């Protein structure tokens, strides 16, 4: 089966270290692999409203949200490229995940079943020790587990000023094989369950 990558750039500025690292990794995908890049800051989603307990079905998304839903459903692999902001995902990445929780309740879409078996990946640049990215990694892993997806892990790189990550030779070496790795099915620790919202 051919793979189709949706690469979500979740930084507030273009051409940052996270984006550079994501593009380095994607540059090693096999020729002809479909890649769709979406810069979330340039295609802002509306504020998310949790309507789980409201009467009636959730309204179908329109505009940017509808396009992003269709792009997500069309992808075999979803990559969230988010800088490490206060030890976790950026606001843009979180907003995307919030809307995914709303898509679970769209009549006739069966979003959770559609995403099961596909792969979620993460890419992040940060300053300092890799251990500080634990909450970000956990959020993506648990998102994959809840959805029945595979989790390819998070490609970590170091850099604060623009372009710094290109000097992180270890990160660039890992980028060369990152998307070629086998992604296991994500599972919650001790088979615990969690709600996506």
Short mmCIF file of N, CA and C in Angstrom, two decimals:
data_model
loop_
_atom_site.label_atom_id
_atom_site.label_comp_id
_atom_site.label_asym_id
_atom_site.label_seq_id
_atom_site.Cartn_x
_atom_site.Cartn_y
_atom_site.Cartn_z
N UNK A 1 0.84 -1.19 0.00
CA UNK A 1 0.00 0.00 0.00
C UNK A 1 0.88 1.25 0.00
N UNK A 2 0.58 2.19 -0.89
CA UNK A 2 1.37 3.41 -0.93
C UNK A 2 1.03 4.29 0.26
N UNK A 3 2.00 5.04 0.71
CA UNK A 3 1.83 5.88 1.89
C UNK A 3 1.58 7.33 1.48
N UNK A 4 0.78 8.00 2.28
CA UNK A 4 0.45 9.39 2.04
C UNK A 4 0.64 10.14 3.36
N UNK A 5 1.56 11.11 3.36
CA UNK A 5 1.93 11.83 4.58
C UNK A 5 1.23 13.18 4.64
N UNK A 6 0.60 13.44 5.77
CA UNK A 6 0.10 14.77 6.09
C UNK A 6 1.04 15.34 7.14
N UNK A 7 1.75 16.40 6.80
CA UNK A 7 2.75 16.99 7.69
C UNK A 7 2.24 18.34 8.16
N UNK A 8 1.90 18.41 9.43
CA UNK A 8 1.30 19.59 10.02
C UNK A 8 2.36 20.42 10.72
N UNK A 9 2.62 21.60 10.20
CA UNK A 9 3.60 22.50 10.80
C UNK A 9 2.88 23.33 11.83
N UNK A 10 3.20 23.10 13.11
CA UNK A 10 2.44 23.69 14.21
C UNK A 10 3.26 24.71 14.98
N UNK A 11 4.02 25.52 14.25
CA UNK A 11 4.79 26.59 14.87
C UNK A 11 4.13 27.92 14.53
N UNK A 12 4.37 28.92 15.35
CA UNK A 12 3.80 30.24 15.08
C UNK A 12 4.63 31.02 14.07
N UNK A 13 5.81 30.50 13.71
CA UNK A 13 6.63 31.20 12.72
C UNK A 13 7.13 30.21 11.68
N UNK A 14 7.31 30.66 10.43
CA UNK A 14 7.78 29.77 9.37
C UNK A 14 9.28 29.53 9.45
N UNK A 15 9.70 28.40 8.89
CA UNK A 15 11.12 28.07 8.72
C UNK A 15 11.88 27.98 10.04
N UNK A 16 11.20 27.59 11.10
CA UNK A 16 11.86 27.40 12.38
C UNK A 16 12.58 26.07 12.44
N UNK A 17 13.22 25.81 13.55
CA UNK A 17 14.02 24.59 13.69
C UNK A 17 13.19 23.32 13.56
N UNK A 18 11.98 23.32 14.11
CA UNK A 18 11.13 22.13 13.99
C UNK A 18 10.80 21.85 12.54
N UNK A 19 10.44 22.89 11.79
CA UNK A 19 10.14 22.70 10.37
C UNK A 19 11.36 22.21 9.61
N UNK A 20 12.53 22.78 9.89
CA UNK A 20 13.74 22.34 9.20
C UNK A 20 14.01 20.86 9.46
N UNK A 21 13.79 20.42 10.69
CA UNK A 21 14.01 19.02 11.03
C UNK A 21 12.98 18.12 10.36
N UNK A 22 11.73 18.56 10.33
CA UNK A 22 10.69 17.78 9.66
C UNK A 22 10.98 17.65 8.17
N UNK A 23 11.43 18.72 7.55
CA UNK A 23 11.73 18.67 6.12
C UNK A 23 12.95 17.79 5.84
N UNK A 24 13.91 17.80 6.78
CA UNK A 24 15.06 16.91 6.62
C UNK A 24 14.63 15.45 6.65
N UNK A 25 13.73 15.11 7.57
CA UNK A 25 13.25 13.73 7.66
C UNK A 25 12.43 13.36 6.43
N UNK A 26 11.55 14.26 6.00
CA UNK A 26 10.69 13.97 4.84
C UNK A 26 11.51 13.85 3.56
N UNK A 27 12.66 14.50 3.53
CA UNK A 27 13.52 14.40 2.36
C UNK A 27 14.07 13.01 2.13
N UNK A 28 13.96 12.14 3.12
CA UNK A 28 14.44 10.76 2.98
C UNK A 28 13.32 9.77 2.70
N UNK A 29 12.10 10.27 2.52
CA UNK A 29 11.02 9.36 2.14
C UNK A 29 11.26 8.85 0.73
N UNK A 30 10.78 7.65 0.42
CA UNK A 30 10.99 7.12 -0.92
C UNK A 30 10.43 8.05 -2.00
N UNK A 31 11.08 8.12 -3.15
CA UNK A 31 10.58 8.97 -4.23
C UNK A 31 9.13 8.62 -4.57
N UNK A 32 8.34 9.64 -4.80
CA UNK A 32 6.94 9.43 -5.15
C UNK A 32 5.99 9.35 -3.98
N UNK A 33 6.54 9.34 -2.74
CA UNK A 33 5.67 9.30 -1.57
C UNK A 33 4.88 10.62 -1.50
N UNK A 34 3.57 10.52 -1.39
CA UNK A 34 2.74 11.72 -1.34
C UNK A 34 2.99 12.47 -0.04
N UNK A 35 3.21 13.77 -0.15
CA UNK A 35 3.42 14.63 1.01
C UNK A 35 2.52 15.85 0.88
N UNK A 36 1.71 16.08 1.88
CA UNK A 36 0.92 17.31 1.94
C UNK A 36 1.33 18.07 3.18
N UNK A 37 1.85 19.29 2.98
CA UNK A 37 2.31 20.13 4.07
C UNK A 37 1.25 21.19 4.37
N UNK A 38 0.91 21.33 5.63
CA UNK A 38 -0.08 22.33 6.05
C UNK A 38 0.53 23.13 7.20
N UNK A 39 0.62 24.45 7.00
CA UNK A 39 1.10 25.34 8.06
C UNK A 39 -0.13 25.82 8.84
N UNK A 40 -0.33 25.28 10.03
CA UNK A 40 -1.56 25.52 10.77
C UNK A 40 -1.76 27.00 11.11
N UNK A 41 -0.70 27.74 11.35
CA UNK A 41 -0.84 29.16 11.69
C UNK A 41 -1.42 29.97 10.53
N UNK A 42 -1.23 29.49 9.31
CA UNK A 42 -1.74 30.20 8.14
C UNK A 42 -3.14 29.75 7.77
N UNK A 43 -3.61 28.68 8.39
CA UNK A 43 -4.95 28.17 8.11
C UNK A 43 -5.64 27.91 9.45
N UNK A 44 -5.88 28.99 10.19
CA UNK A 44 -6.33 28.83 11.57
C UNK A 44 -7.70 28.17 11.67
N UNK A 45 -7.80 27.26 12.61
CA UNK A 45 -9.07 26.62 12.92
C UNK A 45 -9.87 27.53 13.85
N UNK A 46 -11.18 27.43 13.82
CA UNK A 46 -11.98 28.23 14.75
C UNK A 46 -11.79 27.73 16.17
N UNK A 47 -12.22 28.55 17.13
CA UNK A 47 -12.20 28.10 18.52
C UNK A 47 -13.00 26.81 18.63
N UNK A 48 -12.53 25.91 19.47
CA UNK A 48 -13.21 24.63 19.63
C UNK A 48 -14.24 24.71 20.74
N UNK A 49 -15.43 24.22 20.44
CA UNK A 49 -16.50 24.16 21.44
C UNK A 49 -16.81 22.69 21.72
N UNK A 50 -16.75 22.33 22.98
CA UNK A 50 -17.06 20.96 23.39
C UNK A 50 -18.59 20.83 23.52
N UNK A 51 -19.17 20.10 22.58
CA UNK A 51 -20.64 19.97 22.56
C UNK A 51 -21.06 18.52 22.80
N UNK A 52 -20.22 17.77 23.52
CA UNK A 52 -20.55 16.35 23.74
C UNK A 52 -21.92 16.17 24.39
N UNK A 53 -22.31 17.07 25.25
CA UNK A 53 -23.55 16.87 26.01
C UNK A 53 -24.69 17.76 25.52
N UNK A 54 -24.50 18.39 24.36
CA UNK A 54 -25.56 19.21 23.78
C UNK A 54 -26.55 18.32 23.04
N UNK A 55 -27.75 18.81 22.88
CA UNK A 55 -28.77 18.06 22.14
C UNK A 55 -28.46 18.11 20.65
N UNK A 56 -28.73 17.00 19.97
CA UNK A 56 -28.57 16.95 18.52
C UNK A 56 -27.15 16.62 18.10
N UNK A 57 -26.96 16.28 16.82
CA UNK A 57 -25.63 15.91 16.32
C UNK A 57 -24.75 17.13 16.15
N UNK A 58 -23.45 16.89 16.14
CA UNK A 58 -22.49 17.97 15.94
C UNK A 58 -22.59 18.44 14.49
N UNK A 59 -22.51 19.74 14.29
CA UNK A 59 -22.58 20.31 12.95
C UNK A 59 -21.36 19.88 12.14
N UNK A 60 -21.57 19.62 10.86
CA UNK A 60 -20.47 19.25 9.99
C UNK A 60 -19.49 20.40 9.86
N UNK A 61 -18.18 20.13 9.87
CA UNK A 61 -17.20 21.21 9.73
C UNK A 61 -17.27 21.87 8.37
N UNK A 62 -16.86 23.12 8.32
CA UNK A 62 -16.82 23.87 7.06
C UNK A 62 -15.46 24.54 6.94
N UNK A 63 -15.16 25.04 5.76
CA UNK A 63 -13.95 25.82 5.55
C UNK A 63 -12.67 25.08 5.86
N UNK A 64 -11.77 25.76 6.58
CA UNK A 64 -10.47 25.19 6.90
C UNK A 64 -10.60 23.89 7.69
N UNK A 65 -11.57 23.84 8.60
CA UNK A 65 -11.72 22.62 9.40
C UNK A 65 -12.13 21.44 8.53
N UNK A 66 -13.05 21.65 7.60
CA UNK A 66 -13.48 20.57 6.71
C UNK A 66 -12.32 20.08 5.85
N UNK A 67 -11.51 21.02 5.35
CA UNK A 67 -10.36 20.65 4.53
C UNK A 67 -9.35 19.85 5.33
N UNK A 68 -9.13 20.26 6.59
CA UNK A 68 -8.17 19.55 7.43
C UNK A 68 -8.69 18.16 7.81
N UNK A 69 -9.97 18.04 8.05
CA UNK A 69 -10.56 16.73 8.32
C UNK A 69 -10.36 15.81 7.13
N UNK A 70 -10.66 16.29 5.93
CA UNK A 70 -10.49 15.46 4.73
C UNK A 70 -9.03 15.08 4.53
N UNK A 71 -8.11 16.03 4.78
CA UNK A 71 -6.68 15.74 4.61
C UNK A 71 -6.22 14.70 5.63
N UNK A 72 -6.75 14.77 6.84
CA UNK A 72 -6.40 13.79 7.87
C UNK A 72 -6.89 12.41 7.49
N UNK A 73 -8.11 12.33 7.01
CA UNK A 73 -8.68 11.04 6.63
C UNK A 73 -7.99 10.45 5.40
N UNK A 74 -7.42 11.29 4.56
CA UNK A 74 -6.75 10.81 3.35
C UNK A 74 -5.34 10.31 3.61
N UNK A 75 -4.79 10.59 4.80
CA UNK A 75 -3.38 10.28 5.08
C UNK A 75 -3.23 8.91 5.73
N UNK A 76 -2.19 8.20 5.33
CA UNK A 76 -1.81 6.98 6.06
C UNK A 76 -0.94 7.34 7.25
N UNK A 77 -0.24 8.48 7.15
CA UNK A 77 0.70 8.91 8.17
C UNK A 77 0.46 10.38 8.47
N UNK A 78 0.24 10.71 9.75
CA UNK A 78 0.05 12.09 10.17
C UNK A 78 1.26 12.49 11.01
N UNK A 79 1.90 13.59 10.63
CA UNK A 79 3.08 14.08 11.33
C UNK A 79 2.74 15.41 11.97
N UNK A 80 2.89 15.50 13.28
CA UNK A 80 2.70 16.77 13.98
C UNK A 80 4.07 17.32 14.32
N UNK A 81 4.44 18.39 13.61
CA UNK A 81 5.74 19.03 13.82
C UNK A 81 5.51 20.26 14.69
N UNK A 82 5.73 20.10 15.98
CA UNK A 82 5.46 21.16 16.94
C UNK A 82 6.71 21.47 17.76
N UNK A 83 7.09 22.74 17.84
CA UNK A 83 8.16 23.08 18.77
C UNK A 83 7.74 22.73 20.20
N UNK A 84 8.70 22.56 21.06
CA UNK A 84 8.42 22.31 22.47
C UNK A 84 8.17 23.66 23.15
N UNK A 85 6.90 23.93 23.49
CA UNK A 85 6.53 25.16 24.18
C UNK A 85 6.08 24.81 25.59
N UNK A 86 6.80 25.31 26.57
CA UNK A 86 6.47 25.01 27.96
C UNK A 86 6.25 23.51 28.18
N UNK A 87 7.18 22.73 27.64
CA UNK A 87 7.27 21.29 27.87
C UNK A 87 6.19 20.49 27.16
N UNK A 88 5.44 21.10 26.28
CA UNK A 88 4.40 20.34 25.59
C UNK A 88 4.18 20.90 24.19
N UNK A 89 3.06 20.54 23.60
CA UNK A 89 2.74 20.93 22.23
C UNK A 89 2.39 22.41 22.13
N UNK A 90 2.57 22.97 20.94
CA UNK A 90 2.20 24.35 20.68
C UNK A 90 0.68 24.51 20.70
N UNK A 91 0.23 25.75 20.79
CA UNK A 91 -1.21 26.03 20.76
C UNK A 91 -1.83 25.56 19.45
N UNK A 92 -1.10 25.71 18.33
CA UNK A 92 -1.62 25.29 17.03
C UNK A 92 -1.83 23.78 16.99
N UNK A 93 -0.88 23.02 17.55
CA UNK A 93 -1.01 21.57 17.57
C UNK A 93 -2.16 21.14 18.48
N UNK A 94 -2.27 21.78 19.63
CA UNK A 94 -3.35 21.43 20.55
C UNK A 94 -4.71 21.71 19.94
N UNK A 95 -4.83 22.82 19.24
CA UNK A 95 -6.12 23.15 18.63
C UNK A 95 -6.51 22.09 17.60
N UNK A 96 -5.54 21.62 16.83
CA UNK A 96 -5.82 20.53 15.88
C UNK A 96 -6.32 19.29 16.62
N UNK A 97 -5.67 18.93 17.71
CA UNK A 97 -6.08 17.74 18.46
C UNK A 97 -7.46 17.95 19.10
N UNK A 98 -7.76 19.17 19.55
CA UNK A 98 -9.09 19.44 20.10
C UNK A 98 -10.16 19.17 19.03
N UNK A 99 -9.91 19.65 17.82
CA UNK A 99 -10.88 19.45 16.76
C UNK A 99 -11.01 17.97 16.40
N UNK A 100 -9.93 17.23 16.50
CA UNK A 100 -10.03 15.78 16.26
C UNK A 100 -11.01 15.14 17.24
N UNK A 101 -11.02 15.61 18.48
CA UNK A 101 -11.95 15.05 19.44
C UNK A 101 -13.39 15.35 19.03
N UNK A 102 -13.62 16.50 18.40
CA UNK A 102 -14.95 16.81 17.87
C UNK A 102 -15.31 15.94 16.69
N UNK A 103 -14.32 15.60 15.87
CA UNK A 103 -14.59 14.75 14.70
C UNK A 103 -15.04 13.35 15.09
N UNK A 104 -14.71 12.95 16.32
CA UNK A 104 -15.15 11.64 16.78
C UNK A 104 -16.67 11.54 16.83
N UNK A 105 -17.33 12.68 16.91
CA UNK A 105 -18.79 12.69 17.11
C UNK A 105 -19.55 13.16 15.88
N UNK A 106 -18.89 13.19 14.74
CA UNK A 106 -19.58 13.58 13.51
C UNK A 106 -20.41 12.42 12.98
N UNK A 107 -21.68 12.62 12.74
CA UNK A 107 -22.50 11.52 12.22
C UNK A 107 -22.01 11.06 10.85
N UNK A 108 -21.92 9.75 10.71
CA UNK A 108 -21.58 9.16 9.42
C UNK A 108 -20.12 9.18 9.04
N UNK A 109 -19.23 9.71 9.90
CA UNK A 109 -17.81 9.76 9.53
C UNK A 109 -17.00 8.67 10.20
N UNK A 110 -17.38 8.23 11.39
CA UNK A 110 -16.67 7.18 12.14
C UNK A 110 -15.17 7.45 12.11
N UNK A 111 -14.81 8.63 12.58
CA UNK A 111 -13.42 9.09 12.49
C UNK A 111 -12.45 8.16 13.21
N UNK A 112 -12.83 7.70 14.39
CA UNK A 112 -11.92 6.85 15.17
C UNK A 112 -11.63 5.55 14.43
N UNK A 113 -12.64 4.91 13.91
CA UNK A 113 -12.44 3.66 13.17
C UNK A 113 -11.62 3.90 11.91
N UNK A 114 -11.84 5.04 11.26
CA UNK A 114 -11.10 5.35 10.03
C UNK A 114 -9.61 5.54 10.30
N UNK A 115 -9.27 6.08 11.47
CA UNK A 115 -7.86 6.35 11.77
C UNK A 115 -7.14 5.15 12.36
N UNK A 116 -7.86 4.17 12.82
CA UNK A 116 -7.23 2.99 13.44
C UNK A 116 -6.27 2.33 12.47
N UNK A 117 -5.08 2.02 12.96
CA UNK A 117 -4.07 1.35 12.15
C UNK A 117 -3.17 2.29 11.38
N UNK A 118 -3.54 3.55 11.26
CA UNK A 118 -2.65 4.51 10.62
C UNK A 118 -1.57 4.94 11.61
N UNK A 119 -0.65 5.78 11.19
CA UNK A 119 0.51 6.09 12.03
C UNK A 119 0.59 7.57 12.35
N UNK A 120 0.84 7.85 13.62
CA UNK A 120 1.08 9.21 14.09
C UNK A 120 2.56 9.36 14.43
N UNK A 121 3.16 10.44 13.97
CA UNK A 121 4.56 10.77 14.21
C UNK A 121 4.66 12.16 14.82
N UNK A 122 5.77 12.43 15.49
CA UNK A 122 6.02 13.77 16.00
C UNK A 122 7.42 14.22 15.65
N UNK A 123 7.57 15.51 15.48
CA UNK A 123 8.89 16.13 15.28
C UNK A 123 8.92 17.38 16.15
N UNK A 124 9.99 17.57 16.90
CA UNK A 124 10.09 18.78 17.71
C UNK A 124 11.53 19.22 17.87
N UNK A 125 11.70 20.53 17.94
CA UNK A 125 12.99 21.12 18.29
C UNK A 125 12.83 21.80 19.63
N UNK A 126 13.89 21.78 20.41
CA UNK A 126 13.83 22.32 21.77
C UNK A 126 15.22 22.77 22.18
N UNK A 127 15.30 23.36 23.33
CA UNK A 127 16.58 23.72 23.92
C UNK A 127 16.75 22.88 25.17
N UNK A 128 17.84 22.16 25.26
CA UNK A 128 18.10 21.42 26.48
C UNK A 128 17.94 19.93 26.34
N UNK A 129 17.77 19.30 27.50
CA UNK A 129 17.74 17.85 27.61
C UNK A 129 16.48 17.26 27.01
N UNK A 130 16.62 16.10 26.37
CA UNK A 130 15.48 15.45 25.73
C UNK A 130 14.39 15.08 26.73
N UNK A 131 14.75 14.88 27.98
CA UNK A 131 13.77 14.51 28.99
C UNK A 131 12.69 15.55 29.19
N UNK A 132 12.99 16.82 28.87
CA UNK A 132 11.98 17.86 29.04
C UNK A 132 10.83 17.72 28.04
N UNK A 133 11.03 16.93 26.99
CA UNK A 133 9.98 16.74 25.98
C UNK A 133 9.02 15.61 26.36
N UNK A 134 9.18 15.04 27.55
CA UNK A 134 8.33 13.93 27.97
C UNK A 134 6.84 14.19 27.85
N UNK A 135 6.33 15.34 28.33
CA UNK A 135 4.89 15.59 28.20
C UNK A 135 4.41 15.66 26.75
N UNK A 136 5.23 16.23 25.86
CA UNK A 136 4.86 16.29 24.45
C UNK A 136 4.79 14.88 23.86
N UNK A 137 5.82 14.09 24.13
CA UNK A 137 5.85 12.72 23.63
C UNK A 137 4.66 11.93 24.17
N UNK A 138 4.38 12.09 25.46
CA UNK A 138 3.26 11.38 26.07
C UNK A 138 1.93 11.77 25.46
N UNK A 139 1.74 13.06 25.19
CA UNK A 139 0.48 13.51 24.59
C UNK A 139 0.26 12.88 23.23
N UNK A 140 1.31 12.84 22.41
CA UNK A 140 1.16 12.24 21.08
C UNK A 140 0.97 10.73 21.17
N UNK A 141 1.74 10.08 22.04
CA UNK A 141 1.59 8.63 22.20
C UNK A 141 0.18 8.27 22.64
N UNK A 142 -0.34 8.98 23.65
CA UNK A 142 -1.67 8.66 24.17
C UNK A 142 -2.76 8.99 23.17
N UNK A 143 -2.56 10.04 22.36
CA UNK A 143 -3.50 10.33 21.29
C UNK A 143 -3.57 9.17 20.31
N UNK A 144 -2.40 8.65 19.93
CA UNK A 144 -2.37 7.50 19.03
C UNK A 144 -3.03 6.28 19.67
N UNK A 145 -2.75 6.05 20.94
CA UNK A 145 -3.32 4.89 21.62
C UNK A 145 -4.84 4.97 21.67
N UNK A 146 -5.36 6.14 21.99
CA UNK A 146 -6.81 6.30 22.07
C UNK A 146 -7.47 6.03 20.72
N UNK A 147 -6.80 6.44 19.65
CA UNK A 147 -7.36 6.30 18.31
C UNK A 147 -7.09 4.94 17.68
N UNK A 148 -6.36 4.08 18.36
CA UNK A 148 -6.00 2.78 17.78
C UNK A 148 -4.97 2.90 16.67
N UNK A 149 -4.15 3.95 16.75
CA UNK A 149 -3.15 4.20 15.72
C UNK A 149 -1.79 3.62 16.12
N UNK A 150 -0.93 3.52 15.16
CA UNK A 150 0.48 3.23 15.42
C UNK A 150 1.18 4.53 15.80
N UNK A 151 2.26 4.41 16.56
CA UNK A 151 3.01 5.59 16.97
C UNK A 151 4.46 5.40 16.59
N UNK A 152 4.94 6.31 15.71
CA UNK A 152 6.31 6.21 15.23
C UNK A 152 7.33 6.89 16.11
N UNK A 153 6.87 7.53 17.17
CA UNK A 153 7.78 8.22 18.06
C UNK A 153 7.94 9.68 17.67
N UNK A 154 8.86 10.35 18.36
CA UNK A 154 9.10 11.77 18.12
C UNK A 154 10.57 11.97 17.79
N UNK A 155 10.81 12.63 16.68
CA UNK A 155 12.17 12.99 16.28
C UNK A 155 12.53 14.28 17.01
N UNK A 156 13.55 14.21 17.85
CA UNK A 156 13.95 15.34 18.68
C UNK A 156 15.22 15.99 18.14
N UNK A 157 15.24 17.31 18.15
CA UNK A 157 16.43 18.04 17.77
C UNK A 157 16.62 19.24 18.68
N UNK A 158 17.85 19.73 18.74
CA UNK A 158 18.15 20.88 19.59
C UNK A 158 18.36 22.13 18.74
N UNK A 159 17.78 23.22 19.22
CA UNK A 159 17.97 24.49 18.53
C UNK A 159 17.05 25.54 19.08
N UNK A 160 17.57 26.74 19.28
CA UNK A 160 16.74 27.85 19.74
C UNK A 160 16.70 28.96 18.69
N UNK A 161 17.86 29.42 18.25
CA UNK A 161 17.88 30.44 17.21
C UNK A 161 17.62 29.80 15.86
N UNK A 162 17.03 30.53 14.91
CA UNK A 162 16.72 29.96 13.60
C UNK A 162 17.93 29.28 12.96
N UNK A 163 17.74 28.05 12.53
CA UNK A 163 18.79 27.30 11.85
C UNK A 163 19.69 26.49 12.76
N UNK A 164 19.57 26.65 14.07
CA UNK A 164 20.45 25.95 15.01
C UNK A 164 20.38 24.43 14.85
N UNK A 165 19.19 23.91 14.53
CA UNK A 165 19.03 22.46 14.49
C UNK A 165 19.90 21.83 13.39
N UNK A 166 20.27 22.61 12.39
CA UNK A 166 21.10 22.08 11.31
C UNK A 166 22.51 21.76 11.78
N UNK A 167 22.87 22.24 12.97
CA UNK A 167 24.16 21.89 13.56
C UNK A 167 24.05 20.68 14.49
N UNK A 168 22.85 20.18 14.70
CA UNK A 168 22.64 19.00 15.54
C UNK A 168 22.81 17.76 14.66
N UNK A 169 24.04 17.30 14.55
CA UNK A 169 24.34 16.20 13.62
C UNK A 169 23.64 14.91 14.03
N UNK A 170 23.45 14.70 15.32
CA UNK A 170 22.74 13.50 15.77
C UNK A 170 21.30 13.51 15.31
N UNK A 171 20.63 14.67 15.42
CA UNK A 171 19.24 14.77 14.98
C UNK A 171 19.11 14.58 13.48
N UNK A 172 20.05 15.15 12.73
CA UNK A 172 20.00 15.00 11.27
C UNK A 172 20.25 13.55 10.86
N UNK A 173 21.10 12.87 11.60
CA UNK A 173 21.34 11.45 11.31
C UNK A 173 20.08 10.64 11.60
N UNK A 174 19.41 10.91 12.72
CA UNK A 174 18.16 10.21 13.04
C UNK A 174 17.07 10.53 12.02
N UNK A 175 17.09 11.76 11.50
CA UNK A 175 16.09 12.16 10.50
C UNK A 175 16.19 11.29 9.24
N UNK A 176 17.40 10.83 8.94
CA UNK A 176 17.60 10.04 7.73
C UNK A 176 16.83 8.73 7.70
N UNK A 177 16.55 8.18 8.87
CA UNK A 177 15.85 6.89 8.92
C UNK A 177 14.55 6.95 9.73
N UNK A 178 14.16 8.15 10.14
CA UNK A 178 13.04 8.27 11.08
C UNK A 178 11.76 7.65 10.53
N UNK A 179 11.36 8.02 9.33
CA UNK A 179 10.10 7.53 8.78
C UNK A 179 10.20 6.12 8.22
N UNK A 180 11.39 5.55 8.21
CA UNK A 180 11.56 4.17 7.74
C UNK A 180 11.39 3.17 8.88
N UNK A 181 11.31 3.66 10.12
CA UNK A 181 11.21 2.76 11.27
C UNK A 181 9.85 2.09 11.33
N UNK A 182 9.83 0.91 11.93
CA UNK A 182 8.56 0.21 12.17
C UNK A 182 7.84 0.91 13.32
N UNK A 183 6.60 1.27 13.09
CA UNK A 183 5.81 1.97 14.11
C UNK A 183 4.87 0.98 14.77
N UNK A 184 5.06 0.70 16.06
CA UNK A 184 4.18 -0.26 16.73
C UNK A 184 2.82 0.35 17.06
N UNK A 185 1.84 -0.50 17.27
CA UNK A 185 0.54 -0.04 17.71
C UNK A 185 0.69 0.58 19.09
N UNK A 186 0.17 1.78 19.26
CA UNK A 186 0.29 2.47 20.54
C UNK A 186 -0.68 1.88 21.54
N UNK A 187 -0.22 1.70 22.76
CA UNK A 187 -1.07 1.16 23.82
C UNK A 187 -0.86 1.97 25.08
N UNK A 188 -1.94 2.16 25.84
CA UNK A 188 -1.81 2.84 27.11
C UNK A 188 -1.06 1.96 28.10
N UNK A 189 -0.28 2.54 28.98
CA UNK A 189 0.38 1.74 30.02
C UNK A 189 -0.65 0.97 30.84
N UNK A 190 -0.36 -0.29 31.12
CA UNK A 190 -1.24 -1.18 31.90
C UNK A 190 -2.66 -1.20 31.33
N UNK A 191 -2.78 -1.05 30.01
CA UNK A 191 -4.06 -1.14 29.32
C UNK A 191 -5.10 -0.17 29.88
N UNK A 192 -4.63 0.95 30.45
CA UNK A 192 -5.58 1.96 30.95
C UNK A 192 -6.25 2.62 29.77
N UNK A 193 -7.43 3.16 30.00
CA UNK A 193 -8.14 3.88 28.94
C UNK A 193 -8.15 5.36 29.32
N UNK A 194 -8.37 6.19 28.33
CA UNK A 194 -8.43 7.63 28.58
C UNK A 194 -9.39 8.25 27.59
N UNK A 195 -9.97 9.34 27.99
CA UNK A 195 -10.90 10.04 27.11
C UNK A 195 -10.14 11.09 26.32
N UNK A 196 -10.53 11.26 25.07
CA UNK A 196 -9.88 12.27 24.23
C UNK A 196 -10.53 13.64 24.39
N UNK A 197 -11.27 13.84 25.40
CA UNK A 197 -11.81 15.16 25.58
C UNK A 197 -13.08 15.20 26.34
#
